[in-house]
Coordinates of C-alpha atoms in Angstrom, one line a residue:
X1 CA 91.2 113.6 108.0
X2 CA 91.9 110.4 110.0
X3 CA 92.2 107.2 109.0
X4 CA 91.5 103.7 110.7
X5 CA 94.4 101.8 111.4
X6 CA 94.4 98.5 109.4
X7 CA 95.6 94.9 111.0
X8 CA 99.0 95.0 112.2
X9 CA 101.6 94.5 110.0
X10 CA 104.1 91.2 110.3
X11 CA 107.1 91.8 110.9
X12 CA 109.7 93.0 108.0
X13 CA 110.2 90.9 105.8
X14 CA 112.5 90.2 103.0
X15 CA 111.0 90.0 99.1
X16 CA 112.4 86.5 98.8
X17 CA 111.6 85.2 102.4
X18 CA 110.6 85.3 105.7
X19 CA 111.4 87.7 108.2
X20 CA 115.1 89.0 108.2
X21 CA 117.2 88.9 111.6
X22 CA 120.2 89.7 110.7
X23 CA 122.7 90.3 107.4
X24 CA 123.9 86.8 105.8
X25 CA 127.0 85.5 104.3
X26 CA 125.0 86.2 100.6
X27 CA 123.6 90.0 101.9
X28 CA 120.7 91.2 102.7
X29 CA 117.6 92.1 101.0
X30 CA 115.9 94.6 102.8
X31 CA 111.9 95.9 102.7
X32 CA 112.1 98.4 100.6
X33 CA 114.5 95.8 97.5
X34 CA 117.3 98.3 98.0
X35 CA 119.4 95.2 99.1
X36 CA 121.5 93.0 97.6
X37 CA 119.3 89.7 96.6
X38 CA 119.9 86.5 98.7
X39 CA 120.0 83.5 96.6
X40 CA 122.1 81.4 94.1
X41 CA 123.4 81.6 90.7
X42 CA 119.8 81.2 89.4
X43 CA 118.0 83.8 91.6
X44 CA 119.0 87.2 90.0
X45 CA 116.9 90.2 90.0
X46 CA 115.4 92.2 87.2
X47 CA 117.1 95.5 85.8
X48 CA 115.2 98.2 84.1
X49 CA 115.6 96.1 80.7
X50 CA 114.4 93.1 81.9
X51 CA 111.4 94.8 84.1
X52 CA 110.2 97.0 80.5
X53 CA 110.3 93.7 78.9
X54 CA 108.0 91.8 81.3
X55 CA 105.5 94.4 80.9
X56 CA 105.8 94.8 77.0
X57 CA 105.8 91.1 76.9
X58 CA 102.9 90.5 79.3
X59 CA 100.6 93.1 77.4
X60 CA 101.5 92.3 74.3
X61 CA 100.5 88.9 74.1
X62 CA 98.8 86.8 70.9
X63 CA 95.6 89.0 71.2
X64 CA 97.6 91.8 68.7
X65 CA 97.6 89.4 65.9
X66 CA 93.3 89.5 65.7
X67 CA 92.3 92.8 66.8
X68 CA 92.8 94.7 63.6
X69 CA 89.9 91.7 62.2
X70 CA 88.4 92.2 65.4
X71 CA 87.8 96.1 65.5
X72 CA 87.3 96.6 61.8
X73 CA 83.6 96.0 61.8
X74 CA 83.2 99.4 63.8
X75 CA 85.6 101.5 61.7
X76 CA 88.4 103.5 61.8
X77 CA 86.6 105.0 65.0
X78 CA 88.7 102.4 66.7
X79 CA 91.7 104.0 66.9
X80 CA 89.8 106.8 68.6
X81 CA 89.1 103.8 71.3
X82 CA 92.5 102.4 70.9
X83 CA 93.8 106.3 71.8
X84 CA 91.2 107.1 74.9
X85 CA 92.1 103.4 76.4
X86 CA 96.0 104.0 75.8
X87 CA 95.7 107.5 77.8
X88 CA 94.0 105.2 80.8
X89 CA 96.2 102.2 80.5
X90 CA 99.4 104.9 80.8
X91 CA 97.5 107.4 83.7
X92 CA 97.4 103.6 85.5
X93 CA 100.7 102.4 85.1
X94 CA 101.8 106.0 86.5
X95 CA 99.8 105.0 89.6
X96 CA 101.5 101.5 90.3
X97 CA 104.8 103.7 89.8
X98 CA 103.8 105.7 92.7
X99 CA 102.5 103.7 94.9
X100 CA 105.4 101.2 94.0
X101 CA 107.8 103.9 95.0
X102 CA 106.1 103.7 98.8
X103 CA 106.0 99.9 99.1
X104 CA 108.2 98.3 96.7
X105 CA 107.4 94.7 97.7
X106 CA 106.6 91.8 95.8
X107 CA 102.5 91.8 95.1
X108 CA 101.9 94.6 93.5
X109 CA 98.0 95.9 93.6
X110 CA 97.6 93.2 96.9
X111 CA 100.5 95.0 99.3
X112 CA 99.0 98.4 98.0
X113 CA 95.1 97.5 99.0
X114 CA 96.3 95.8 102.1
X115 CA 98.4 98.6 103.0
X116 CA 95.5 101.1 103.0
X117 CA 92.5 98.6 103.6
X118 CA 93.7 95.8 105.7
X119 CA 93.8 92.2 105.3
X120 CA 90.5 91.2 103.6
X121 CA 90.7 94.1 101.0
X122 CA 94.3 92.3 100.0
X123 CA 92.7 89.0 99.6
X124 CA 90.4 90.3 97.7
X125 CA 93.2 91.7 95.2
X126 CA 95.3 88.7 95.3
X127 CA 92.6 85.8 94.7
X128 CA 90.8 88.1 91.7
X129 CA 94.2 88.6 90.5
X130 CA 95.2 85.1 90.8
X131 CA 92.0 83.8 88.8
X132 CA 93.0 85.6 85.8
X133 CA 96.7 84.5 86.0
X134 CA 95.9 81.5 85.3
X135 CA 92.5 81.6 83.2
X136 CA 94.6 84.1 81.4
X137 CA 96.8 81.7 80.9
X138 CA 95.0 78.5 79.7
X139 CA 93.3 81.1 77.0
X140 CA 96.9 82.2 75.6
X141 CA 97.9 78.4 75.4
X142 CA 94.6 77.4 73.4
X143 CA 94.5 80.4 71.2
X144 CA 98.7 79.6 70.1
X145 CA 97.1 76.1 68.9
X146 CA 95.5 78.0 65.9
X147 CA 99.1 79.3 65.3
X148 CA 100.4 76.1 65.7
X149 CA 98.3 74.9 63.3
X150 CA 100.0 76.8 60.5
X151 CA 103.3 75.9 61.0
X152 CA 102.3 72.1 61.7
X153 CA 99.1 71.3 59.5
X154 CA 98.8 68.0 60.7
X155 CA 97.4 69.4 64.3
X156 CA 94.3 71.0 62.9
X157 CA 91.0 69.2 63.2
X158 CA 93.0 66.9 65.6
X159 CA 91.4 67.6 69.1
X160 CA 93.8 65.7 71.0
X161 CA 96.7 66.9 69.7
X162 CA 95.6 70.1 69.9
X163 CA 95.2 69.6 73.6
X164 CA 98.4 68.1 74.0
X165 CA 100.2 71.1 71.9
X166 CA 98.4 73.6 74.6
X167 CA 99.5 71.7 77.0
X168 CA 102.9 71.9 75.9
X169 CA 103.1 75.9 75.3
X170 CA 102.2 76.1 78.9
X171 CA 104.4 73.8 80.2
X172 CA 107.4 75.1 78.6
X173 CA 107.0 78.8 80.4
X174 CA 106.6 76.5 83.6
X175 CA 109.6 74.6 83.3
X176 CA 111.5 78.0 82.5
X177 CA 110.3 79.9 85.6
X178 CA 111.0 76.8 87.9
X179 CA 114.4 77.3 86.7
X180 CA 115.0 80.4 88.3
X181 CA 114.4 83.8 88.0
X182 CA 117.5 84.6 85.9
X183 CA 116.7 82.0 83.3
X184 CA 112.6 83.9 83.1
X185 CA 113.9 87.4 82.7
X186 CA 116.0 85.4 79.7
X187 CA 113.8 84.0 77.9
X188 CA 111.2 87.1 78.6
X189 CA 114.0 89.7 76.8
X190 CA 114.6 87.0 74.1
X191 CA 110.9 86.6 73.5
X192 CA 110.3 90.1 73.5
X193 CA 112.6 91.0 70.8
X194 CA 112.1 88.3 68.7
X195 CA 108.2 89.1 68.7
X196 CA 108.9 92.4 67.7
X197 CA 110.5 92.1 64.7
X198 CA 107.7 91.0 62.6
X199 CA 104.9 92.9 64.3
X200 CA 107.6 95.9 63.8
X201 CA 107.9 95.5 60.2
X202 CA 104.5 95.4 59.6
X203 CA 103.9 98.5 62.0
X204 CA 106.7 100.5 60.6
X205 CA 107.0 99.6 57.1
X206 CA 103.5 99.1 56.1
X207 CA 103.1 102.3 56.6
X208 CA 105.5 102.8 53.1
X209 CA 102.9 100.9 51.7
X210 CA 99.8 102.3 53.4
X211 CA 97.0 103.2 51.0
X212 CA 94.4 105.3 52.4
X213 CA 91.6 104.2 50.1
X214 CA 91.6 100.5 52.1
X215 CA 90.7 102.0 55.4
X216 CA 87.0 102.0 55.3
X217 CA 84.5 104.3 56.6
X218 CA 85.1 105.9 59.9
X219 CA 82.0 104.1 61.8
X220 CA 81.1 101.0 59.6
X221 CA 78.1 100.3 62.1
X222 CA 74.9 100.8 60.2
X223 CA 73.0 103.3 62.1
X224 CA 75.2 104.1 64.8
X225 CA 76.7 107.1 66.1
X226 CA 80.4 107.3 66.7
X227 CA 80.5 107.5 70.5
X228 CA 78.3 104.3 70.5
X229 CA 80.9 102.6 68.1
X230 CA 83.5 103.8 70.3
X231 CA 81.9 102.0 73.6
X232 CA 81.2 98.8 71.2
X233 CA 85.0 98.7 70.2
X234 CA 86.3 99.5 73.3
X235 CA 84.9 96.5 74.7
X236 CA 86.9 94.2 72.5
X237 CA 89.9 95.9 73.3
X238 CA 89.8 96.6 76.6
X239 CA 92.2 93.4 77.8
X240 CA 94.9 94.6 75.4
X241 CA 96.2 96.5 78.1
X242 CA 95.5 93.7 81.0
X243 CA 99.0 93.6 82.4
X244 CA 100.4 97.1 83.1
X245 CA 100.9 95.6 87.0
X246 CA 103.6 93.6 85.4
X247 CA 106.6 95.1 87.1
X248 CA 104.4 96.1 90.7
X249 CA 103.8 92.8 91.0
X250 CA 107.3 91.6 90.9
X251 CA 108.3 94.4 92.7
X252 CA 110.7 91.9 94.9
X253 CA 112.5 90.7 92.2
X254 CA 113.2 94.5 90.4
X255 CA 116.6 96.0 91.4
X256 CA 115.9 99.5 92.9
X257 CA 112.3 99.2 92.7
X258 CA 111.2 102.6 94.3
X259 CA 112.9 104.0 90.8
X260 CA 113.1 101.3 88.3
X261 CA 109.4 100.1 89.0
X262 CA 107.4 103.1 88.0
X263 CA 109.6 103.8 84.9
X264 CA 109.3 100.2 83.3
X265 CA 105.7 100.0 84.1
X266 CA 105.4 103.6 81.9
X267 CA 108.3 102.6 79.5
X268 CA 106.5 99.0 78.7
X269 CA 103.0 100.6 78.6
X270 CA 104.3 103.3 76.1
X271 CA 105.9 101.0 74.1
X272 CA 103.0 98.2 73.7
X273 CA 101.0 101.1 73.0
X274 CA 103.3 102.5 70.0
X275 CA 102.7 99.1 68.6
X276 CA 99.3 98.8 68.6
X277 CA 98.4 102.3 67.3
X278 CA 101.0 101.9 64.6
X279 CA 100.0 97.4 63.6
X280 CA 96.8 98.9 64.2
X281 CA 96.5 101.9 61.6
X282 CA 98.8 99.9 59.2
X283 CA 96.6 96.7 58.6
X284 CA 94.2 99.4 58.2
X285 CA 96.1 100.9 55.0
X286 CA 97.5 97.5 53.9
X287 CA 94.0 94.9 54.0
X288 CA 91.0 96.3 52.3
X289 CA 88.6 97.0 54.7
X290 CA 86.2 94.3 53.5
X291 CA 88.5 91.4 53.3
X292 CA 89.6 92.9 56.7
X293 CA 86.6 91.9 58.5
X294 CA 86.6 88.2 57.2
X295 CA 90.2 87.3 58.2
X296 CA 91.4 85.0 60.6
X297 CA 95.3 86.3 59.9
X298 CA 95.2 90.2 59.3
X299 CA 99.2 90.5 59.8
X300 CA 99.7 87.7 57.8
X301 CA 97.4 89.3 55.0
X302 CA 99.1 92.7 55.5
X303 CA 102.8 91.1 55.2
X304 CA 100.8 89.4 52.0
X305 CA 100.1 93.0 50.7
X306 CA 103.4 94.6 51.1
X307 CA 105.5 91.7 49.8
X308 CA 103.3 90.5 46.9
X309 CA 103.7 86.8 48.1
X310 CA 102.3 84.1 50.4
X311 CA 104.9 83.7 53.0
X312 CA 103.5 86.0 55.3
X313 CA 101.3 83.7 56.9
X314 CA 104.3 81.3 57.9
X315 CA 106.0 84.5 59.4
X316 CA 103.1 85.7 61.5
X317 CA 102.2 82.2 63.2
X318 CA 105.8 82.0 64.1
X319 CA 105.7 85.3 65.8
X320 CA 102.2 84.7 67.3
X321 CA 103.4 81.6 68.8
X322 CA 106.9 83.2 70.3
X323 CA 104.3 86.2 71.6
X324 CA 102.6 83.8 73.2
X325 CA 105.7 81.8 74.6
X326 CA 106.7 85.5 76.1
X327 CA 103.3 86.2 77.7
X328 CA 102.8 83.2 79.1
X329 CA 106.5 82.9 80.8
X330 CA 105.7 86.5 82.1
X331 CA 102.1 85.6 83.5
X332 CA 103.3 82.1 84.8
X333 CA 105.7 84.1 87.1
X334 CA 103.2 87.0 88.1
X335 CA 100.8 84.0 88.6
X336 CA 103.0 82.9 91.3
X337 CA 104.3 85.9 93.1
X338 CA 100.6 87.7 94.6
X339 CA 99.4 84.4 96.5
X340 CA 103.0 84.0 97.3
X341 CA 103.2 87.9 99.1
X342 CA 99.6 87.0 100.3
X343 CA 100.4 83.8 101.8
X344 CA 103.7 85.8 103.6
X345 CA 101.2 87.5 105.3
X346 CA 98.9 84.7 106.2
X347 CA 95.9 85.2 103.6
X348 CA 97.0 82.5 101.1
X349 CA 98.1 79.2 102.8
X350 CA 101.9 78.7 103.6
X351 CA 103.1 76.6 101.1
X352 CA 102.6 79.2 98.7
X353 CA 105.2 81.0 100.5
X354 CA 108.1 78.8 99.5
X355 CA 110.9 79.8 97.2
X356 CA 113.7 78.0 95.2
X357 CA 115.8 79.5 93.1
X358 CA 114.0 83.2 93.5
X359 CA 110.5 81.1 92.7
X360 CA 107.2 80.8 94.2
X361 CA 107.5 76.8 93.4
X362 CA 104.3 76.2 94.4
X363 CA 102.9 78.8 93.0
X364 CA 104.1 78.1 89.5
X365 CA 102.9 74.5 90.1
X366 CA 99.5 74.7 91.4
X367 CA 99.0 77.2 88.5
X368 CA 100.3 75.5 85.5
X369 CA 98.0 72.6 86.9
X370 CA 94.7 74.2 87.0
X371 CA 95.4 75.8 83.8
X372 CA 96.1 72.8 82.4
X373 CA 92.6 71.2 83.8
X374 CA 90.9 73.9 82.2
X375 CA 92.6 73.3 79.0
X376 CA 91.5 69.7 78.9
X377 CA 87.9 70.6 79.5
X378 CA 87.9 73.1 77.0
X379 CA 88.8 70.3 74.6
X380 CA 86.8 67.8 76.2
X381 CA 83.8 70.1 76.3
X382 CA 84.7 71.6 72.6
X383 CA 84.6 75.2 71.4
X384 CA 80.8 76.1 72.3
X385 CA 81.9 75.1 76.4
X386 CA 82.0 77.4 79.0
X387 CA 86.0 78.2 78.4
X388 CA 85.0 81.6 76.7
X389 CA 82.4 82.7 79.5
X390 CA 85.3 82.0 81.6
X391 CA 87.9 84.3 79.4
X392 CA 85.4 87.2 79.2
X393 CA 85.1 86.6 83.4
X394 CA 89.1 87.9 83.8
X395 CA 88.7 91.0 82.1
X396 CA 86.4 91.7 85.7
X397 CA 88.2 90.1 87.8
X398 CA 92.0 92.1 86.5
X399 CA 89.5 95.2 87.9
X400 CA 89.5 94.2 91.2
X401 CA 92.9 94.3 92.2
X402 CA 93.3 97.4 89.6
X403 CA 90.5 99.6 91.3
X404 CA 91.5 98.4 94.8
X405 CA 94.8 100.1 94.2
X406 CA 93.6 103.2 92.8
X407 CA 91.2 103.5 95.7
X408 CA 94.6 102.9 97.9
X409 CA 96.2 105.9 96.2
X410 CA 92.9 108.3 96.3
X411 CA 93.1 107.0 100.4
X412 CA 97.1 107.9 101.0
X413 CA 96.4 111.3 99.2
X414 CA 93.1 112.1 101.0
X415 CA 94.7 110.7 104.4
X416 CA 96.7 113.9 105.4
X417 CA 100.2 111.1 105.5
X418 CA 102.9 113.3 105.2
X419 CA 105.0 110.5 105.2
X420 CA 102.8 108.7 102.1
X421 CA 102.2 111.9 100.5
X422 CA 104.5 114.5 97.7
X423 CA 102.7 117.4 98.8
X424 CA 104.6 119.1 95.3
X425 CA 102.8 116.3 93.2
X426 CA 99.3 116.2 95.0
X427 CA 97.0 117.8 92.5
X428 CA 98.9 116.1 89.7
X429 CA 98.7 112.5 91.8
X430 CA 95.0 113.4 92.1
X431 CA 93.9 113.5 88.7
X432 CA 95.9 110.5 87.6
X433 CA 94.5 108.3 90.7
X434 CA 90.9 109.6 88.8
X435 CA 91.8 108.9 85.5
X436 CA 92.8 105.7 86.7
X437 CA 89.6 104.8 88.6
X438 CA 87.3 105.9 85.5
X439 CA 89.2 103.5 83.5
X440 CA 89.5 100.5 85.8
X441 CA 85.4 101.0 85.7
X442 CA 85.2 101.4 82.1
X443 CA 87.4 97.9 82.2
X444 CA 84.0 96.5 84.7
X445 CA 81.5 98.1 82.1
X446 CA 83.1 96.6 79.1
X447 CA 83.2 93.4 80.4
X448 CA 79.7 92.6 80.5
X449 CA 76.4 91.8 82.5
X450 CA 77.1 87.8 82.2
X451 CA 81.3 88.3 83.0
X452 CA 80.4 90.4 86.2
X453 CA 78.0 88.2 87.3
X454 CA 80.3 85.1 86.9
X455 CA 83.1 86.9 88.4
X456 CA 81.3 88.1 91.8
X457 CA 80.7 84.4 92.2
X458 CA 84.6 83.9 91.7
X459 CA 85.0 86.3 94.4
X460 CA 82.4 84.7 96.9
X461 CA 84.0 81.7 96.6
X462 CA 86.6 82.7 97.6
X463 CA 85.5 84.7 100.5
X464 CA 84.8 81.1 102.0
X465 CA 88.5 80.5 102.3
X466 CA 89.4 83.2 103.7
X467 CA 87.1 83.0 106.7
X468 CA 89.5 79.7 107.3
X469 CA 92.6 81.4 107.0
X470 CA 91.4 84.4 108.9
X471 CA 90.2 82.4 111.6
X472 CA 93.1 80.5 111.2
X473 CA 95.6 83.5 112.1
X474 CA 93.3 84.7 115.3
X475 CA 93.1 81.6 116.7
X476 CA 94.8 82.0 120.2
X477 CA 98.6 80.2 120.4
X478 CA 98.4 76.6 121.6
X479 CA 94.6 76.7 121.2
X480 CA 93.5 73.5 119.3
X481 CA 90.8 74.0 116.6
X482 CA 87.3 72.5 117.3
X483 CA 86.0 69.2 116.8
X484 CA 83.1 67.8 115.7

């Protein structure tokens, strides 16, 4: 089988910069991040520790602290949802480990669909996986206002000052990652741990406490059938496990990515997953399944149930609120790094291509900034606006990049590359590459007629500016561009 050459490559190029010429004074990082990183004090790149953390961190973000509320009306069947999801969500992050071991550059699903499709496929990975960066993260910062609210009961019913404390929980992140990337895998380890020891407690000891008699009927639907309750749950927790890409994306800044990428991308999947099942299945034993489906705070009510007191509200909207600290430094930095590989390569404009301190600056900025515009209008418009169309739009858009690089991996492996191909781990590459693409498209079915059709606008859009920069790049040296 042949395959059609895509555009020509640029030239090699460093993960922090532009094309290396030689070895500097600070070493050399070279394609494949098996070099030493070029940089300062505050540019330092990511260990296996830090790497599991940003994906546990990105995944498990404030959405954990509602889904138990949120799946109970279907049943218990939801943890056979929660399971089938988990097995996709782990045969995907096996596939960025893969295809992170052939090109471990910064980018992630982008520099795997470019590498296979050519340019327009990889700027159609990079701006659908830019939107949800940052719509992502204007959703995290309102929903850790609700949080907020607990600890500081003078914000609620305040709209302002609700917009100003979102405002603030996004801003924070940004500040950290414009300090370098040594002070965001900090405070992303920091976050991570902290956020863990509550949701922990509740996932491991509840179950001492776990009382099968509160978990409810297995399909609480009236009428339905298990594999339609299944579908209907699924659907609600599909973007649990949006994030997986973590560590492929910031492939640049991973020591040794070709080994440490693939096994923090399983390690932080398997470990987000443990604590779903397990918070999962324990609110389910601790919160009667009635008063389940009417609460706003089912940790807080399940810490309520094991210690006999009230405090476990406090508790819960602290860790909800560092969760959300944790996700949304992880996402502000991910946000950055795919238009900043793109524009490398010429599909994103150039200023998105400047670092300081191991940062996309620009990136970070322009981010923060729209996110923050989108926070004001969801204030501005209230909560019956368009903000939640516009949520519900990046679980669709997360599937473009995602199936693009399946597709890239079902290509390599179908190509006859000997040099892109373990011919020992074909078949088993094979079915995960499937597995992968069934779920990505279970992700596009769950999502929703209205989401899709929101999102392929989205993508249009931006199909406009990339006819600039394409024409941009082909334009002939020294040749002017037309006027009017």
């Amino acid at each position: 089988m042949t395959m059609t050459k895509p555009a020509a490559a640029p030239a090699a190029t460093t993960p922090d910069g532009p094309p290396a010429t030689g070895t500097g004074a600070t070493g050399t990082a070279t394609e494949d991040g098996t070099g030493s990183a070029p940089g300062t004090r505050h540019a330092r790149r990511f260990g296996l520790p830090v790497a599991t953390a940003l994906v546990m961190g990105n995944i498990i973000g404030g959405g954990i602290f509602l889904l138990p509320a949120s799946v109970a009306p279907f049943g218990t069947v939801s943890l056979v949802a929660f399971g089938i999801l988990t097995l996709g969500a782990l045969s995907l992050a096996l596939v960025f480990g893969r295809l992170a071991e052939r090109h471990p550059r910064t980018g992630g699903p982008y520099v795997y669909a470019r590498e296979a499709f050519g340019d327009f496929a990889g700027f159609l990975a990079a701006w659908s996986y830019w939107i949800t960066a940052w719509v992502s993260n204007a959703a995290l910062a309102v929903a850790s206002v609700g949080y907020l609210a607990v600890l500081f009961p003078g914000l609620d019913g305040h709209r302002w000052s609700m917009c100003l404390a979102a405002l603030a929980v996004q801003w924070l992140p940004a500040l950290a990652n414009l300090a370098g990337t040594r002070y965001v895998g900090a405070v992303q380890v920091v976050a991570t741990v902290l956020k863990f020891v509550p949701l922990l407690l509740v996932a491991v000891g509840g179950l001492f406490f776990f009382e099968p008699d509160r978990l409810g009927p297995f399909t609480a639907g009236e009428g339905g059938s298990a594999l339609g309750a299944v579908s209907a749950s699924a659907a609600i927790l599909l973007f649990s496990y949006l994030g997986v890409e973590s560590a492929a994306v910031s492939a640049g800044e991973v020591r040794d990515p070709r080994r440490n990428v693939g096994r923090a991308t399983v390690l932080g999947t398997l470990g987000a997953a443990v604590v779903y099942l397990l918070g999962t299945l324990a609110v389910f034993g601790l919160v009667p399944h009635e008063r389940l489906v009417e609460s706003t705070a089912p940790f807080s009510d399940a810490v309520d149930a094991m210690t006999g007191g009230t405090w476990g509200g406090t508790l819960v909207a602290g860790a909800a609120v560092v969760s959300i600290l944790g996700a949304l430094n992880g996402w502000t930095l991910l946000s950055a790094q795919t238009p900043y590989a793109a524009a490398r390569d010429g599909l994103f404009p150039q200023v998105f291509a400047r670092k300081r301190r191991g940062v996309p600056v620009v990136g970070v900025v322009v981010t923060v900034v729209l996110a923050s515009a989108l926070t004001v209008y969801n204030y501005t418009a209230g909560p019956a606006g368009v903000f939640e169309t516009l949520v519900l739009v990046t679980t669709f858009t997360a599937t473009v990049p995602y199936l693009l690089a399946t597709a890239a991996q079902i290509h390599f492996l179908l190509s006859g590359q000997r040099d892109r191909v373990d011919r020992g781990r074909l078949v088993r590459d094979g079915v995960l590459a499937a597995a992968a693409s069934g779920f990505s498209l279970w992700l596009v079915a769950g999502s929703g007629y209205a989401a899709v059709y929101q999102g392929v606008l989205f993508l249009f859009a931006g199909i406009l500016g990339y006819a600039a920069m394409s024409a941009r790049r082909r334009r002939p040296a020294g040749e002017e561009a037309p006027t009017a």
